[in-house]
Coordinates of C-alpha atoms and ligand atoms in Angstrom, one line a residue:
Chain A
X27 CA 113.3 -0.2 233.7
X28 CA 112.1 -0.8 230.2
X29 CA 114.0 -3.3 228.2
X30 CA 115.3 -2.3 224.8
X31 CA 112.5 -4.4 223.2
X32 CA 109.3 -5.1 225.0
X33 CA 105.6 -4.7 224.9
X34 CA 103.6 -2.8 227.5
X35 CA 99.9 -3.4 228.1
X36 CA 99.5 -4.4 224.4
X37 CA 96.0 -5.3 223.4
X38 CA 94.8 -6.2 219.9
X39 CA 91.2 -6.1 218.7
X40 CA 89.6 -7.5 215.5
X41 CA 86.5 -5.4 215.4
X42 CA 84.9 -5.9 218.9
X43 CA 86.8 -9.1 219.5
X44 CA 89.8 -8.7 221.8
X45 CA 92.4 -11.2 220.6
X46 CA 95.3 -10.0 222.8
X47 CA 94.7 -8.8 226.4
X48 CA 97.1 -6.3 228.0
X49 CA 100.3 -8.2 227.4
X50 CA 103.6 -6.9 228.8
X51 CA 106.5 -9.0 227.7
X52 CA 110.2 -8.3 227.2
X53 CA 112.7 -9.8 224.8
X54 CA 116.3 -9.7 226.1
X55 CA 119.1 -9.3 223.5
X56 CA 120.7 -12.4 222.2
X57 CA 117.9 -14.7 223.2
X58 CA 115.2 -16.8 221.7
X59 CA 111.7 -16.4 223.1
X60 CA 109.2 -19.1 222.2
X61 CA 105.5 -18.3 222.2
X62 CA 103.4 -21.4 222.9
X63 CA 99.7 -22.1 223.5
X64 CA 96.7 -23.7 221.9
X65 CA 95.5 -22.7 218.4
X66 CA 93.6 -19.5 218.3
X67 CA 95.1 -18.1 221.6
X68 CA 96.6 -15.2 219.8
X69 CA 100.3 -16.1 219.2
X70 CA 100.3 -15.1 215.5
X71 CA 98.3 -11.9 216.3
X72 CA 100.8 -10.9 219.0
X73 CA 103.7 -11.7 216.7
X74 CA 102.2 -9.7 213.8
X75 CA 101.6 -6.7 216.0
X76 CA 105.3 -6.5 216.9
X77 CA 106.1 -5.3 213.4
X78 CA 102.7 -3.7 212.8
X79 CA 101.7 -6.2 210.2
X80 CA 98.3 -6.1 211.8
X81 CA 97.9 -2.6 210.4
X82 CA 97.2 -4.3 207.1
X83 CA 94.2 -6.2 208.3
X84 CA 91.0 -4.3 207.9
X85 CA 89.3 -3.9 211.3
X86 CA 92.3 -4.7 213.4
X87 CA 93.5 -2.1 215.9
X88 CA 95.7 -2.1 219.0
X89 CA 96.3 -0.2 222.2
X90 CA 99.4 -0.1 224.4
X91 CA 103.1 0.2 223.6
X92 CA 105.9 -1.6 221.9
X93 CA 109.2 -0.2 223.1
X94 CA 112.4 -0.4 221.1
X95 CA 115.3 1.6 222.3
X96 CA 113.0 4.0 224.0
X97 CA 110.8 4.5 220.9
X98 CA 107.2 3.5 220.9
X99 CA 106.7 1.4 217.8
X100 CA 102.9 1.3 218.4
X101 CA 102.6 5.0 218.1
X102 CA 100.8 6.2 215.0
X103 CA 103.7 8.6 214.2
X104 CA 106.2 5.8 214.0
X105 CA 107.5 5.2 210.4
X106 CA 106.2 1.7 209.8
X107 CA 108.4 1.1 206.8
X108 CA 111.6 1.9 208.8
X109 CA 110.4 -0.2 211.7
X110 CA 109.9 -3.2 209.4
X111 CA 113.4 -2.9 208.1
X112 CA 114.6 -3.5 211.7
X113 CA 112.2 -6.4 212.4
X114 CA 112.3 -9.3 210.0
X115 CA 109.5 -11.8 209.7
X116 CA 109.2 -15.4 208.4
X117 CA 106.0 -17.4 208.1
X118 CA 104.8 -21.0 208.3
X119 CA 104.6 -21.4 204.5
X120 CA 107.7 -20.3 202.7
X121 CA 106.9 -17.3 200.5
X122 CA 109.9 -16.5 198.3
X123 CA 109.4 -13.8 195.7
X124 CA 108.8 -15.1 192.2
X125 CA 112.3 -14.1 191.3
X126 CA 115.7 -15.6 191.1
X127 CA 117.5 -16.7 194.3
X128 CA 119.9 -13.8 194.0
X129 CA 117.1 -11.3 193.4
X130 CA 115.2 -12.5 196.5
X131 CA 118.1 -11.5 198.7
X132 CA 119.3 -8.4 196.8
X133 CA 115.9 -6.9 196.5
X134 CA 115.6 -5.4 199.9
X135 CA 119.1 -3.9 200.2
X136 CA 118.8 -2.4 196.7
X137 CA 115.5 -0.9 197.7
X138 CA 117.3 0.7 200.7
X139 CA 119.8 2.3 198.4
X140 CA 122.7 -0.1 197.8
X141 CA 123.3 0.0 194.1
X142 CA 126.9 -1.2 194.0
X143 CA 126.9 -4.6 192.4
X144 CA 129.9 -5.9 194.4
X145 CA 128.3 -4.8 197.6
X146 CA 125.1 -6.5 196.7
X147 CA 126.9 -9.7 195.8
X148 CA 128.5 -9.5 199.2
X149 CA 125.2 -9.1 201.0
X150 CA 123.7 -12.0 199.1
X151 CA 126.6 -14.2 200.1
X152 CA 126.6 -13.3 203.7
X153 CA 122.8 -13.5 204.1
X154 CA 122.8 -16.9 202.4
X155 CA 125.7 -18.1 204.6
X156 CA 124.0 -16.9 207.7
X157 CA 120.9 -18.8 206.7
X158 CA 123.1 -21.9 206.0
X159 CA 122.0 -22.0 202.4
X160 CA 125.0 -20.7 200.6
X161 CA 126.7 -24.0 199.8
X162 CA 123.5 -25.4 198.4
X163 CA 122.7 -22.6 196.0
X164 CA 125.9 -20.7 195.2
X165 CA 126.1 -22.3 191.8
X166 CA 122.5 -21.5 190.9
X167 CA 121.8 -18.0 192.1
X168 CA 120.2 -17.1 188.8
X169 CA 117.6 -19.8 189.1
X170 CA 114.1 -19.2 190.3
X171 CA 113.6 -19.4 194.0
X172 CA 110.6 -21.5 193.3
X173 CA 112.9 -24.3 192.1
X174 CA 114.2 -24.8 195.6
X175 CA 112.8 -27.4 198.0
X176 CA 110.4 -26.3 200.7
X177 CA 113.1 -26.4 203.4
X178 CA 115.5 -24.5 201.2
X179 CA 112.8 -21.9 200.4
X180 CA 112.3 -21.4 204.1
X181 CA 115.9 -20.8 204.7
X182 CA 115.9 -18.4 201.7
X183 CA 113.1 -16.5 203.4
X184 CA 115.2 -16.3 206.5
X185 CA 118.1 -15.1 204.4
X186 CA 115.9 -12.5 202.8
X187 CA 114.8 -11.2 206.2
X188 CA 118.5 -11.1 207.2
X189 CA 119.5 -9.2 204.1
X190 CA 118.4 -5.8 205.5
X191 CA 120.1 -6.4 208.8
X192 CA 117.2 -6.6 211.2
X193 CA 117.8 -6.5 215.0
X194 CA 114.8 -8.7 215.6
X195 CA 113.5 -11.8 213.8
X196 CA 109.9 -12.9 214.1
X197 CA 109.2 -16.5 213.2
X198 CA 105.6 -17.9 212.9
X199 CA 105.8 -21.7 213.1
X200 CA 108.7 -21.6 210.6
X201 CA 109.3 -25.3 210.6
X202 CA 105.8 -26.8 210.8
X203 CA 105.5 -27.3 207.1
X204 CA 108.9 -28.8 206.7
X205 CA 110.3 -32.4 206.9
X206 CA 112.4 -33.4 209.9
X207 CA 115.8 -32.8 208.2
X208 CA 114.8 -29.3 207.1
X209 CA 113.3 -28.7 210.6
X210 CA 116.6 -29.7 212.1
X211 CA 118.5 -27.3 209.9
X212 CA 116.1 -24.4 210.7
X213 CA 116.5 -25.1 214.4
X214 CA 120.2 -25.1 214.2
X215 CA 120.1 -21.9 212.3
X216 CA 118.0 -20.3 215.0
X217 CA 120.5 -21.2 217.7
X218 CA 123.3 -19.7 215.6
X219 CA 121.5 -16.5 214.7
X220 CA 120.6 -15.6 218.2
X221 CA 124.2 -14.5 218.9
X222 CA 123.4 -11.3 217.1
X223 CA 119.6 -11.0 217.0
X224 CA 116.6 -11.3 219.2
X225 CA 114.3 -14.0 218.0
X226 CA 110.7 -14.6 218.8
X227 CA 109.3 -17.9 217.5
X228 CA 105.8 -19.3 217.6
X229 CA 105.8 -23.0 217.7
X230 CA 103.3 -25.9 218.3
X231 CA 106.2 -28.3 218.9
X232 CA 107.2 -28.4 222.6
X233 CA 110.4 -30.3 221.9
X234 CA 111.3 -27.5 219.5
X235 CA 110.5 -24.8 222.0
X236 CA 112.6 -26.7 224.6
X237 CA 115.5 -27.1 222.1
X238 CA 115.8 -23.6 220.7
X239 CA 114.4 -21.1 223.2
X240 CA 115.8 -19.4 226.2
X241 CA 112.5 -18.0 227.4
X242 CA 109.0 -19.3 226.9
X243 CA 105.7 -17.5 227.0
X244 CA 102.5 -19.5 227.4
X245 CA 99.4 -17.8 225.9
X246 CA 95.8 -18.8 226.5
X247 CA 92.7 -17.0 225.1
X248 CA 94.7 -13.9 224.5
X249 CA 96.2 -13.7 227.9
X250 CA 99.9 -14.2 228.8
X251 CA 99.5 -16.9 231.4
X252 CA 103.1 -17.5 232.3
X253 CA 106.5 -16.3 231.1
X254 CA 110.0 -17.3 232.2
X255 CA 113.1 -19.2 231.4
X256 CA 112.4 -22.2 229.2
X257 CA 114.0 -24.6 231.6
X258 CA 111.7 -23.5 234.4
X259 CA 108.6 -23.4 232.3
X260 CA 109.1 -26.9 231.1
X261 CA 110.2 -28.5 234.4
X262 CA 108.5 -26.5 237.1
X263 CA 105.9 -24.1 235.8
X264 CA 104.0 -22.0 238.3
X265 CA 100.6 -22.3 236.8
X266 CA 98.7 -25.6 236.5
X267 CA 97.3 -24.7 233.1
X268 CA 100.8 -24.3 231.7
X269 CA 101.8 -27.6 233.0
X270 CA 98.7 -29.3 231.6
X271 CA 99.3 -27.8 228.2
X272 CA 102.9 -28.7 228.0
X273 CA 102.3 -32.2 229.3
X274 CA 99.4 -32.7 226.9
X275 CA 101.6 -31.6 224.0
X276 CA 104.5 -33.8 225.0
X277 CA 102.3 -36.9 225.6
Chain B
X1 CA 66.4 -53.2 205.6
X2 CA 64.1 -50.5 204.2
X3 CA 66.6 -47.7 204.6
X4 CA 69.1 -49.8 202.8
X5 CA 66.9 -50.3 199.7
X6 CA 66.0 -46.6 199.8
X7 CA 69.6 -45.7 199.9
X8 CA 70.5 -48.0 197.0
X9 CA 67.7 -46.6 195.0
X10 CA 68.7 -43.1 195.7
X11 CA 72.2 -43.8 194.8
X12 CA 71.2 -45.5 191.5
X13 CA 69.1 -42.5 190.7
X14 CA 71.9 -40.1 191.5
X15 CA 74.3 -42.1 189.4
X16 CA 71.8 -42.1 186.5
X17 CA 71.3 -38.3 186.8
X18 CA 75.1 -37.9 186.8
X19 CA 75.4 -40.0 183.7
X20 CA 72.7 -38.1 181.8
X21 CA 74.2 -34.7 182.8
X22 CA 77.6 -35.8 181.7
X23 CA 76.3 -36.9 178.3
X24 CA 74.4 -33.6 177.8
X25 CA 77.4 -31.5 178.8
X26 CA 79.8 -33.4 176.6
X27 CA 77.4 -33.2 173.7
X28 CA 77.0 -29.4 174.2
X29 CA 80.7 -29.0 174.4
X30 CA 81.3 -31.1 171.3
X31 CA 78.7 -29.1 169.3
X32 CA 80.4 -25.9 170.3
X33 CA 83.7 -27.2 169.0
X34 CA 82.0 -28.5 165.8
X35 CA 80.3 -25.1 165.2
X36 CA 83.6 -23.2 165.8
X37 CA 85.6 -25.5 163.6
X38 CA 82.9 -25.4 160.9
X39 CA 82.8 -21.6 161.0
X40 CA 86.5 -21.3 160.9
X41 CA 86.8 -23.8 158.1
X42 CA 84.1 -22.1 156.1
X43 CA 85.7 -18.7 156.3
X44 CA 89.2 -19.9 155.6
X45 CA 88.0 -22.2 152.8
X46 CA 86.2 -19.4 151.1
X47 CA 88.9 -16.8 151.6
X48 CA 92.3 -18.4 151.6
X49 CA 92.4 -18.9 147.8
X50 CA 92.1 -15.1 147.4
X51 CA 95.0 -14.2 149.7
X52 CA 98.2 -13.2 148.0
X53 CA 101.0 -10.8 148.7
X54 CA 99.4 -8.4 146.1
X55 CA 96.0 -8.7 147.9
X56 CA 97.6 -7.9 151.3
X57 CA 99.5 -4.9 150.1
X58 CA 97.5 -3.2 147.3
X59 CA 94.9 -0.5 147.5
X60 CA 91.1 -1.3 147.5
X61 CA 89.3 -0.6 144.2
X62 CA 85.9 0.9 144.1
X63 CA 84.5 -0.3 140.7
X64 CA 87.3 -2.2 139.1
X65 CA 88.5 -5.8 139.8
X66 CA 91.6 -6.7 141.7
X67 CA 91.4 -4.4 144.7
X68 CA 93.5 -5.3 147.8
X69 CA 93.3 -4.6 151.5
X70 CA 96.7 -3.0 152.2
X71 CA 95.6 0.3 153.7
X72 CA 92.7 -1.2 155.7
X73 CA 95.1 -3.9 157.1
X74 CA 97.6 -1.2 158.1
X75 CA 94.8 0.9 159.6
X76 CA 93.5 -1.9 161.7
X77 CA 97.0 -2.6 163.1
X78 CA 97.7 1.1 163.7
X79 CA 94.3 1.7 165.3
X80 CA 95.0 -1.2 167.5
X81 CA 98.3 0.3 168.6
X82 CA 96.7 3.7 169.2
X83 CA 93.9 2.1 171.2
X84 CA 96.2 0.1 173.3
X85 CA 98.4 3.1 174.0
X86 CA 95.4 4.8 175.6
X87 CA 93.7 1.7 177.1
X88 CA 96.6 -0.1 178.8
X89 CA 97.7 2.7 181.1
X90 CA 94.1 3.6 182.0
X91 CA 93.1 -0.1 182.4
X92 CA 96.2 -0.9 184.5
X93 CA 95.6 2.2 186.7
X94 CA 91.9 1.4 187.2
X95 CA 92.4 -2.3 187.8
X96 CA 95.3 -1.7 190.3
X97 CA 93.2 0.9 192.1
X98 CA 90.2 -1.4 192.3
X99 CA 92.3 -4.4 193.5
X100 CA 94.8 -2.7 195.8
X101 CA 93.6 0.7 196.9
X102 CA 89.9 0.9 196.8
X103 CA 88.3 0.0 200.1
X104 CA 85.2 -2.2 199.6
X105 CA 82.3 0.2 200.0
X106 CA 79.7 2.2 198.1
X107 CA 82.1 3.9 195.8
X108 CA 83.9 0.8 194.8
X109 CA 80.6 -0.9 194.3
X110 CA 79.4 1.9 192.1
X111 CA 82.6 1.9 190.0
X112 CA 82.2 -1.9 189.5
X113 CA 78.6 -1.4 188.4
X114 CA 79.6 1.3 185.9
X115 CA 82.3 -0.9 184.5
X116 CA 79.9 -3.8 184.2
X117 CA 77.2 -1.7 182.5
X118 CA 79.8 -0.2 180.2
X119 CA 81.1 -3.6 179.2
X120 CA 77.6 -4.8 178.2
X121 CA 77.0 -1.7 176.0
X122 CA 76.3 -2.6 172.4
X123 CA 79.2 -1.4 170.4
X124 CA 77.0 0.5 167.9
X125 CA 75.8 2.7 170.8
X126 CA 79.4 3.4 171.6
X127 CA 80.0 4.3 168.0
X128 CA 77.1 6.8 168.0
X129 CA 78.4 8.2 171.3
X130 CA 81.8 8.6 169.6
X131 CA 80.2 10.3 166.6
X132 CA 78.4 12.8 168.9
X133 CA 81.3 13.5 171.3
X134 CA 84.6 13.0 169.6
X135 CA 83.7 13.5 165.9
X136 CA 81.3 16.4 166.2
X137 CA 81.4 18.1 169.6
X138 CA 85.2 17.8 170.0
X139 CA 85.7 18.4 166.3
X140 CA 88.0 15.5 165.6
X141 CA 86.1 14.6 162.5
X142 CA 86.2 11.0 161.2
X143 CA 89.6 10.1 162.4
X144 CA 91.8 7.4 163.8
X145 CA 91.9 9.3 167.1
X146 CA 88.1 9.3 167.4
X147 CA 88.1 5.6 166.5
X148 CA 90.8 4.9 169.1
X149 CA 88.8 6.7 171.8
X150 CA 85.6 4.9 171.0
X151 CA 87.5 1.6 171.1
X152 CA 89.0 2.6 174.4
X153 CA 85.5 3.1 175.8
X154 CA 84.6 -0.3 174.4
X155 CA 87.7 -2.0 175.8
X156 CA 88.4 -0.2 179.1
X157 CA 85.9 -2.2 181.2
X158 CA 87.5 -5.4 180.1
X159 CA 91.1 -4.1 180.7
X160 CA 90.1 -2.9 184.2
X161 CA 88.6 -6.3 185.0
X162 CA 91.6 -8.2 183.6
X163 CA 94.0 -6.1 185.6
X164 CA 91.9 -6.4 188.8
X165 CA 91.7 -10.1 188.5
X166 CA 95.3 -10.6 187.6
X167 CA 96.4 -8.6 190.8
X168 CA 93.8 -10.3 193.0
X169 CA 95.1 -13.7 192.1
X170 CA 98.7 -12.9 193.3
X171 CA 99.2 -14.9 196.5
X172 CA 98.6 -12.7 199.6
X173 CA 101.9 -14.1 201.0
X174 CA 103.8 -12.2 198.3
X175 CA 102.4 -8.9 199.5
X176 CA 103.1 -9.8 203.2
X177 CA 106.7 -10.7 202.4
X178 CA 107.1 -7.3 200.8
X179 CA 105.5 -5.5 203.7
X180 CA 107.6 -7.3 206.2
X181 CA 110.7 -6.2 204.3
X182 CA 109.6 -2.6 204.7
X183 CA 108.8 -2.0 201.1
X184 CA 106.3 0.7 200.2
X185 CA 102.9 -0.3 198.8
X186 CA 103.8 1.1 195.4
X187 CA 107.1 -0.8 195.3
X188 CA 105.3 -4.0 196.2
X189 CA 102.7 -3.5 193.4
X190 CA 105.3 -2.7 190.7
X191 CA 108.1 -5.0 191.6
X192 CA 106.6 -7.9 193.5
X193 CA 103.1 -8.3 192.3
X194 CA 103.3 -7.1 188.7
X195 CA 105.8 -9.8 187.6
X196 CA 103.5 -12.4 189.1
X197 CA 100.5 -10.9 187.4
X198 CA 102.2 -10.4 184.1
X199 CA 101.1 -13.7 182.4
X200 CA 97.4 -13.1 183.0
X201 CA 97.8 -9.4 182.1
X202 CA 99.5 -10.2 178.8
X203 CA 97.1 -13.0 178.0
X204 CA 94.1 -10.8 178.8
X205 CA 95.4 -7.8 177.0
X206 CA 96.1 -9.7 173.8
X207 CA 92.7 -11.3 173.9
X208 CA 91.2 -7.8 174.4
X209 CA 93.3 -6.7 171.4
X210 CA 91.8 -9.4 169.3
X211 CA 88.3 -8.2 170.2
X212 CA 89.3 -4.6 169.3
X213 CA 90.8 -5.8 166.0
X214 CA 87.6 -7.4 164.8
X215 CA 85.3 -4.5 165.9
X216 CA 83.4 -2.7 163.2
X217 CA 80.2 -1.2 164.6
X218 CA 82.0 1.2 167.0
X219 CA 84.2 2.4 164.1
X220 CA 81.7 3.1 161.3
X221 CA 80.9 6.5 162.7
X222 CA 84.2 7.4 164.4
X223 CA 87.2 6.4 162.3
X224 CA 84.9 6.4 159.2
X225 CA 84.7 4.2 156.1
X226 CA 87.3 5.8 153.9
X227 CA 91.0 6.2 153.7
X228 CA 92.6 9.2 152.0
X229 CA 95.5 8.5 149.6
X230 CA 98.5 7.7 151.8
X231 CA 102.1 8.2 151.2
X232 CA 103.8 5.2 152.7
X233 CA 107.2 6.8 152.5
X234 CA 106.2 9.7 154.8
X235 CA 106.2 8.6 158.5
X236 CA 105.8 12.0 160.1
X237 CA 102.6 11.8 162.1
X238 CA 102.0 15.5 161.6
X239 CA 101.8 15.3 157.8
X240 CA 98.3 14.9 156.4
X241 CA 99.3 12.2 153.9
X242 CA 101.3 10.2 156.4
X243 CA 99.9 6.8 157.4
X244 CA 100.7 7.7 161.0
X245 CA 98.6 10.8 161.1
X246 CA 96.1 10.2 163.8
X247 CA 93.6 12.8 162.6
X248 CA 92.9 11.2 159.2
X249 CA 89.9 9.0 158.6
X250 CA 90.6 5.3 158.2
X251 CA 88.6 2.3 157.3
X252 CA 89.8 -0.9 159.0
X253 CA 89.7 -4.4 157.9
X254 CA 86.4 -5.0 159.6
X255 CA 84.7 -1.9 158.4
X256 CA 86.1 -2.6 154.9
X257 CA 84.5 -6.1 154.9
X258 CA 81.2 -4.5 156.0
X259 CA 81.4 -1.9 153.2
X260 CA 82.4 -4.2 150.5
X261 CA 79.7 -6.6 151.5
X262 CA 76.9 -4.0 151.7
X263 CA 77.7 -1.6 149.0
X264 CA 80.7 -3.0 147.0
X265 CA 80.5 -2.3 143.3
X266 CA 83.6 -4.1 142.2
X267 CA 82.8 -7.4 140.3
X268 CA 85.0 -9.4 142.7
X269 CA 83.4 -7.8 145.8
X270 CA 82.4 -11.2 147.2
X271 CA 85.9 -12.7 146.8
X272 CA 87.4 -9.6 148.4
X273 CA 85.1 -9.8 151.4
X274 CA 85.9 -13.5 151.7
X275 CA 89.7 -12.9 151.5
X276 CA 89.5 -10.0 154.0
X277 CA 87.4 -12.1 156.4
X278 CA 90.0 -14.9 156.2
X279 CA 92.8 -12.4 157.0
X280 CA 90.8 -11.1 159.9
X281 CA 90.2 -14.5 161.3
X282 CA 93.8 -15.5 160.9
X283 CA 94.9 -12.3 162.7
X284 CA 92.6 -13.0 165.6
X285 CA 93.9 -16.6 165.7
X286 CA 97.4 -15.2 165.8
X287 CA 96.4 -12.9 168.7
X288 CA 95.1 -15.9 170.6
X289 CA 98.3 -17.9 170.0
X290 CA 100.4 -14.9 170.9
X291 CA 98.4 -14.5 174.1
X292 CA 99.2 -18.0 175.3
X293 CA 102.8 -18.0 174.2
X294 CA 103.6 -14.3 175.2
X295 CA 102.2 -14.7 178.7
X296 CA 104.3 -17.8 179.4
X297 CA 107.5 -16.4 178.0
X298 CA 107.2 -13.1 179.9
X299 CA 106.4 -15.0 183.1
X300 CA 109.6 -17.1 182.6
X301 CA 111.6 -14.0 182.0
X302 CA 110.2 -12.0 184.9
X303 CA 110.3 -14.7 187.5
X304 CA 113.5 -16.4 186.4
X305 CA 111.8 -19.7 186.3
X306 CA 112.6 -22.4 183.8
X307 CA 109.0 -23.6 183.4
X308 CA 105.5 -22.7 184.4
X309 CA 104.7 -23.6 188.0
Ligands
ADP29 N1 92.3 -11.4 210.4 C1 91.5 -11.7 211.5 N2 90.3 -11.2 211.6 C2 89.5 -11.6 212.6 N3 89.9 -12.4 213.6 C3 91.1 -12.9 213.6 C4 92.0 -12.6 212.5 N4 93.1 -13.3 212.7 C5 93.0 -14.0 213.8 N5 91.7 -13.8 214.4 C6 91.2 -14.3 215.6 O1 92.1 -14.0 216.7 C7 92.3 -15.1 217.5 C8 93.8 -15.4 217.6 O2 94.2 -15.9 216.3 P1 95.8 -16.2 216.0 O3 96.6 -15.0 216.5 O4 95.9 -16.6 214.6 O5 96.0 -17.4 217.0 P2 97.2 -18.5 217.0 O6 98.3 -18.0 216.1 O7 97.6 -18.6 218.4 O8 96.6 -19.8 216.5 C9 91.5 -16.2 217.0 O9 90.3 -16.3 217.7 C10 91.2 -15.9 215.6 O10 90.0 -16.3 215.1
MG30 MG1 99.1 -18.9 214.3

């Protein structure tokens, strides 16, 4: 019984070094899954392999499967470009395009063939609204995205990812470079977005994982040590090492 | 106790060395500035008095007084345009290939070596090569086209390097953002990276243009040292008398200065060379100012930002 989005025996190598070891992990619809674990345990690598961004790294390769609606995304014959349209990604450091706020959002949809100005305006507005940024920027859409604050830039990046209507959103420590207020906004946003998306978030912040996620996966040295409902992982984990890591991070 | 004194001594010595080095570097930098300003001042002082509208627009004279630099000035600008029309696409293509497509390896290393060797070639050698290949073998004769091709060889390595560096300095996160949106590599290069790279591209290109504008050695044997009588009301590039005809010979400002200085017969040859030099220097200065201003303006336009950074 494969879930609509899951990995099966996924391994990732950088040259000879195996950064991800045979991980099988499912992501149910309308949920947030948090990936936690010490630095260098492979969280980012795992996340990047889900939309095949690792393909871009020289020397990186992977084995195993990534299932999405019965299609193996890891197969070489899969159209990477189409796949990436369905899986959005946001990084730790906001990376808006060096373009206007409007252009940042309209760029993707226009690339995928929407030329109608009214339709584009509409997409820009809905994407910005979904990212809880519309009210702050609606009067300055023509200004450079770089004129926004860090927190706003990050929400703009989320809006940009949403603009092409992905089914999955991958977030790699999206709030760790932000101030507490912006962090709060991004967390709120995640909780709202999960009603129509699957979200996978890497975080170093245990409170954050506890607040926003439904499921938590604990990684250690490229292994998936434990995976389950966030409540259970945080209150009554099965493995000692999970408990130690979480307690250590909370302390 | 002893380690402490040693430490203090070492620190004093280091501080002294630091001071001496600073003084030397500042002195060197200052002398460069003084030499530059002196040179510029000298050329402008000698030449400015000779520049007039008439001087800038009238024809050169061989033996009589009162010759101008109209046609050479036009030739210099036109040759520059021709050269850039050939160089920019080739340089952009090569630079983008080197920065975005070529995998590091033997072939890339070899191309880089060739580019480097080519850019350190003396321009007179390129001129002779042009004479052999474009003028004689390919039968172009002394012509603007042969000159433009020689200047392309002269300039291409620089353009490739400028482009490669401009693209390499675009933050990697920009590319990643494009990839994650599902954009094709080509789309990312043309629509995401190019606008970010534009300021350094424009600046570099205009500086390269300044270098081309002042070049004489590569042109002596390619575009030649004469200009046929031109009809400045005929702009059909196919007509032999048209200024735009790329197959006619053309002396440029720089070759004109060289010619007047070495074999000028007119009694005012020295003043003409001085005036033409001043014009050349002013043009190159304008290129430099344009390079700074143009890059910034385009950046603002392409990235919708109000100010740099
Ligand atoms: N581009 C790369 N090339 C080689 N090794 C890498 C690369 N990226 C990550 N690694 C290695 O893979 C392991 C996992 O890294 P990463 O996925 O970034 O961990 P995390 O995000 O959990 O901190 C680390 O040992 C890291 O050194
Ligand atoms: Mg990471």
